[in-house]
Coordinates of C-alpha atoms in Angstrom, one line a residue:
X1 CA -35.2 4.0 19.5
X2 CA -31.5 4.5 20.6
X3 CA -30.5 2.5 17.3
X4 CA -32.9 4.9 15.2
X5 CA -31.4 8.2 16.9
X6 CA -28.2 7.1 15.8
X7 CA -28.7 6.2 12.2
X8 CA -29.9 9.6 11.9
X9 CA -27.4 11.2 13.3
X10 CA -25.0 9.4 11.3
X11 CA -26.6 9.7 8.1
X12 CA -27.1 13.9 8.9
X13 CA -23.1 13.8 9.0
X14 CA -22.1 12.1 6.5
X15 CA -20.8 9.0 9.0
X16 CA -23.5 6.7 8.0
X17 CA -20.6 3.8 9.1
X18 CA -21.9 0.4 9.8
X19 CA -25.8 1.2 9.4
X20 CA -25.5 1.8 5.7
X21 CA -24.6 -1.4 4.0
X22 CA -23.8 -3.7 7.5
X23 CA -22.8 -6.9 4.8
X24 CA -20.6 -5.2 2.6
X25 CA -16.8 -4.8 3.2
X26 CA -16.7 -1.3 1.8
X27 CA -19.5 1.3 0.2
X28 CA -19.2 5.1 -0.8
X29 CA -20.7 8.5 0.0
X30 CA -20.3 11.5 -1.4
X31 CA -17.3 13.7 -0.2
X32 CA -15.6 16.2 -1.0
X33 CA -14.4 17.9 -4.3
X34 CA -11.0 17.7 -5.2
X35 CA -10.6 15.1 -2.1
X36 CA -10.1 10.7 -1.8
X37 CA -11.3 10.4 1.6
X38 CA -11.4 7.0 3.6
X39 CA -13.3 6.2 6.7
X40 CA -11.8 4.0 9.2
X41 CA -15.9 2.1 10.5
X42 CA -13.0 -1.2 11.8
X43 CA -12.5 -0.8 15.9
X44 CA -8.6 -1.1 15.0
X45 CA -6.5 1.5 13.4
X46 CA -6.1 0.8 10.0
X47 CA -3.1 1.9 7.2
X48 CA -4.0 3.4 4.0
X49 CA -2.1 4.4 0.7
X50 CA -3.2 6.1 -2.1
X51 CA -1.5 6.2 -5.7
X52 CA -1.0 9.3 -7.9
X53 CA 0.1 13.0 -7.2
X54 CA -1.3 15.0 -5.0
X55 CA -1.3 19.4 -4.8
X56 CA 0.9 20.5 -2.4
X57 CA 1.5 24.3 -1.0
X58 CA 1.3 26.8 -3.3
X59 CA 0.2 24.8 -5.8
X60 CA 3.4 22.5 -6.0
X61 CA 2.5 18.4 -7.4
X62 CA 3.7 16.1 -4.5
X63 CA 3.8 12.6 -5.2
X64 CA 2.3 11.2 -1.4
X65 CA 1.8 8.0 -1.9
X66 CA 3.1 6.7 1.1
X67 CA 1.1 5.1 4.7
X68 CA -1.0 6.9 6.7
X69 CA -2.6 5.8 9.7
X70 CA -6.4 6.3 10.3
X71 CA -7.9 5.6 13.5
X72 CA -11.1 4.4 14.0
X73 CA -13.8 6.2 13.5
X74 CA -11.7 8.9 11.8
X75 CA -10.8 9.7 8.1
X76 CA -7.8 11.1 5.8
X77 CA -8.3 12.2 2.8
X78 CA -5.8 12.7 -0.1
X79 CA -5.6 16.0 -2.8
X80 CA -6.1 14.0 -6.4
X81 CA -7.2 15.6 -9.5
X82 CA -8.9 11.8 -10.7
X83 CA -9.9 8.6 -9.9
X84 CA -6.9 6.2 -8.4
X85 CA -6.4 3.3 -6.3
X86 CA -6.7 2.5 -2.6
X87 CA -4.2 0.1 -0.7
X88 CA -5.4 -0.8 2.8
X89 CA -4.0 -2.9 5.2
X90 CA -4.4 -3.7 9.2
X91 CA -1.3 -2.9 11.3
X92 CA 0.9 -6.0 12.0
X93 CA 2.2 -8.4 10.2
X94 CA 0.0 -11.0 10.5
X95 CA -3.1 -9.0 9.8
X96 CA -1.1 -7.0 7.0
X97 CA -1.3 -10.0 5.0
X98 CA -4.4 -9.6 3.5
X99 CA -4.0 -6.1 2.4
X100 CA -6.1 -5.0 0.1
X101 CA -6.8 -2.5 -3.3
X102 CA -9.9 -0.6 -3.8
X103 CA -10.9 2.0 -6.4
X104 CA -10.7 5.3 -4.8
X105 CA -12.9 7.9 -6.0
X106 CA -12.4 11.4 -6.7
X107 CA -14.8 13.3 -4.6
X108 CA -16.2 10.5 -2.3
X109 CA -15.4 8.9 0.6
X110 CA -14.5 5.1 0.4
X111 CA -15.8 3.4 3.7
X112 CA -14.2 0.7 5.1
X113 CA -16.6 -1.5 7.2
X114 CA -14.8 -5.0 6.8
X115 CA -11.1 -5.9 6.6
X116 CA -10.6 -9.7 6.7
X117 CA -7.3 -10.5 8.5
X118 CA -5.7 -13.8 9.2
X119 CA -5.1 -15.0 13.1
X120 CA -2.3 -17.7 12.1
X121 CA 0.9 -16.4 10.6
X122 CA 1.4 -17.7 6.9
X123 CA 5.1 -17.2 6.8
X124 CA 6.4 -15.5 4.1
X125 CA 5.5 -15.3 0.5
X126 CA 8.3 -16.5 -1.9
X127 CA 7.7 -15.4 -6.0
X128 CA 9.7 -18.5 -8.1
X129 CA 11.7 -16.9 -11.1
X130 CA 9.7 -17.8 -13.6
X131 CA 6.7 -15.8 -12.3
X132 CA 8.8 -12.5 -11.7
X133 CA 9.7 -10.3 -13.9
X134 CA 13.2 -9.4 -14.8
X135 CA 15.1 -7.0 -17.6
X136 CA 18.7 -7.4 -18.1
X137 CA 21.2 -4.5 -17.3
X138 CA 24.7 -5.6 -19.2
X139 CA 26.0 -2.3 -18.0
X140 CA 25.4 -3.3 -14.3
X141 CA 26.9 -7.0 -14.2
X142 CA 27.9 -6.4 -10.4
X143 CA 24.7 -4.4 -9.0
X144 CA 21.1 -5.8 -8.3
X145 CA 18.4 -3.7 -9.8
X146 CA 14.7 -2.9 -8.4
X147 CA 11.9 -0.9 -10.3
X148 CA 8.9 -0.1 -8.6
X149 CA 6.3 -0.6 -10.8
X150 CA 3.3 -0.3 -8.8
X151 CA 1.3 2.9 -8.1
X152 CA 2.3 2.9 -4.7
X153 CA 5.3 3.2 -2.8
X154 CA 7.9 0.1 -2.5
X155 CA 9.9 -1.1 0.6
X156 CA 12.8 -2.9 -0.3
X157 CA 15.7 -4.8 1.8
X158 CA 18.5 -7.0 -0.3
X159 CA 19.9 -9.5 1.6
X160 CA 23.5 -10.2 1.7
X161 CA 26.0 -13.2 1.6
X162 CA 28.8 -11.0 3.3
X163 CA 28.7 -9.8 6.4
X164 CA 28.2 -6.1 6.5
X165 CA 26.6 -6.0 3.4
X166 CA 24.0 -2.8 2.7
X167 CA 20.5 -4.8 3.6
X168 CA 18.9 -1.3 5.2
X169 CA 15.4 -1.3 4.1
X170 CA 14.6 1.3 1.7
X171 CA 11.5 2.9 0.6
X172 CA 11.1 4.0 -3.2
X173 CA 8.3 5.8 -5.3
X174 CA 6.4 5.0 -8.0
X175 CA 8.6 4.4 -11.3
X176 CA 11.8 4.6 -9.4
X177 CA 14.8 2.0 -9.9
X178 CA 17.7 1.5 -7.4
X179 CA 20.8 -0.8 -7.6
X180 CA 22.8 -2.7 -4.6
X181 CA 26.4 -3.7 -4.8
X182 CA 25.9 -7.4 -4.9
X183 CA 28.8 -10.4 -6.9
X184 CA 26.1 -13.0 -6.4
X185 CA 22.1 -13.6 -6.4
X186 CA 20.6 -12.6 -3.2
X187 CA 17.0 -12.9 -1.6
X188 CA 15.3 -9.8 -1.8
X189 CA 11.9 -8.8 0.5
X190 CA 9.5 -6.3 -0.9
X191 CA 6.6 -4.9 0.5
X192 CA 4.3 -2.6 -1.0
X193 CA 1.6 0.3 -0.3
X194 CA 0.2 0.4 3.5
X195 CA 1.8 -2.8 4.9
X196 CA 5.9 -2.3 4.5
X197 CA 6.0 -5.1 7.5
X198 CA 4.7 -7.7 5.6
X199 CA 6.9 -8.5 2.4
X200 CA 7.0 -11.0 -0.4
X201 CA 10.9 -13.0 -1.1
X202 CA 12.2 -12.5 -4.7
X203 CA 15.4 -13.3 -6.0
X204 CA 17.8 -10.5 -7.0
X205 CA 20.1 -10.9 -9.8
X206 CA 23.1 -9.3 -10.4
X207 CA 23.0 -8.1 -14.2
X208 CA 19.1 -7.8 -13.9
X209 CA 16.6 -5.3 -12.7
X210 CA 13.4 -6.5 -10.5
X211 CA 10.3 -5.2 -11.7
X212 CA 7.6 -4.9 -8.6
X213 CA 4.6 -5.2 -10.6
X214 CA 1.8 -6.4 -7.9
X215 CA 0.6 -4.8 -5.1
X216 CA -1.1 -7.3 -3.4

């Protein structure tokens, strides 16, 4: 009886939660217009990123496609005008490698119910050269470039040989490219959407721009 009292009381608020679809790692529900929304069902916090630009005050476009923290139990929902995507990862890094990407709907609420995270650290991802993605920039022989070509922010930090070196880590938009000072080839770790602790390794060229093209 207590189980039935509660599955209508979730289902007359709109939190059906884990009584809806119990074997399913997410589901939707209807939400509201002009809204993304995503429900936290996990008993840990959870980070979420959503792509595209958003309505701001007074009407102003504002491009927040950053992480946001939802706590469990809770929701955050995101202004869109249409349908974009969903990155979603646990908090730390061993968890935040297996982020994921889910289609988030204009107008409903994605629910996550099931996040699957890993409990023995993987160490980090390294992308050969012949599986990235590289443009050459003859005008910038001493400079490694980075374009974020995902729909989500980037986190970026270049290594350097020399002491001293810039190897801050930075954050960058959506279609944005940066450069770093750099004579030589230099690892570089990128992380994307809702998990900047957990990057991938690339190698940065000096001469070339990076393309980030994945967001897993």
């Amino acid at each position: 009886m207590r189980v039935e009292t509660k599955v209508r009381s979730n289902l007359r608020s709109g939190a059906i939660g884990c009584y809806a679809y119990p074997e399913q790692d997410i589901y939707y529900s209807v939400g509201d217009p002009g809204k993304i929304n995503i429900m936290n069902h996990l008993s840990t916090s959870i980070y979420a990123a959503v792509s595209g630009v958003g309505v701001g005050r007074w009407g102003v476009e504002v491009e927040n496609t950053g992480q946001w923290a939802i706590e469990p139990e809770n929701k955050q929902y995101w202004l869109r005008d249409k349908d974009e995507s969903a990155h979603v990862s646990r908090p730390g890094s061993i968890g935040g490698q297996s982020a994921q990407v889910h289609a988030a709907r204009l107008g409903m609420i994605l629910h996550i119910q099931k996040l699957p995270s890993q409990q023995v650290w993987q160490g980090i991802q390294s992308v050969a050269v012949h599986d990235a993605q590289y443009t050459s920039s003859p005008t910038t022989l001493t400079k490694i470039g980075i374009k974020n070509k995902t729909r989500f922010d980037i986190h970026v930090s270049v290594f350097s040989a020399v002491q001293g070196g810039n190897t801050e880590q930075y954050s960058m938009k959506p279609g944005v490219t940066e450069y770093w000072n750099r004579t030589h080839p230099e690892t570089v770790f990128v992380s994307v959407g809702s998990s900047p602790g957990v990057p991938k390794a690339y190698l940065g060229r000096p001469g070339f721009v990076l393309n980030i093209t994945s967001a897993t």
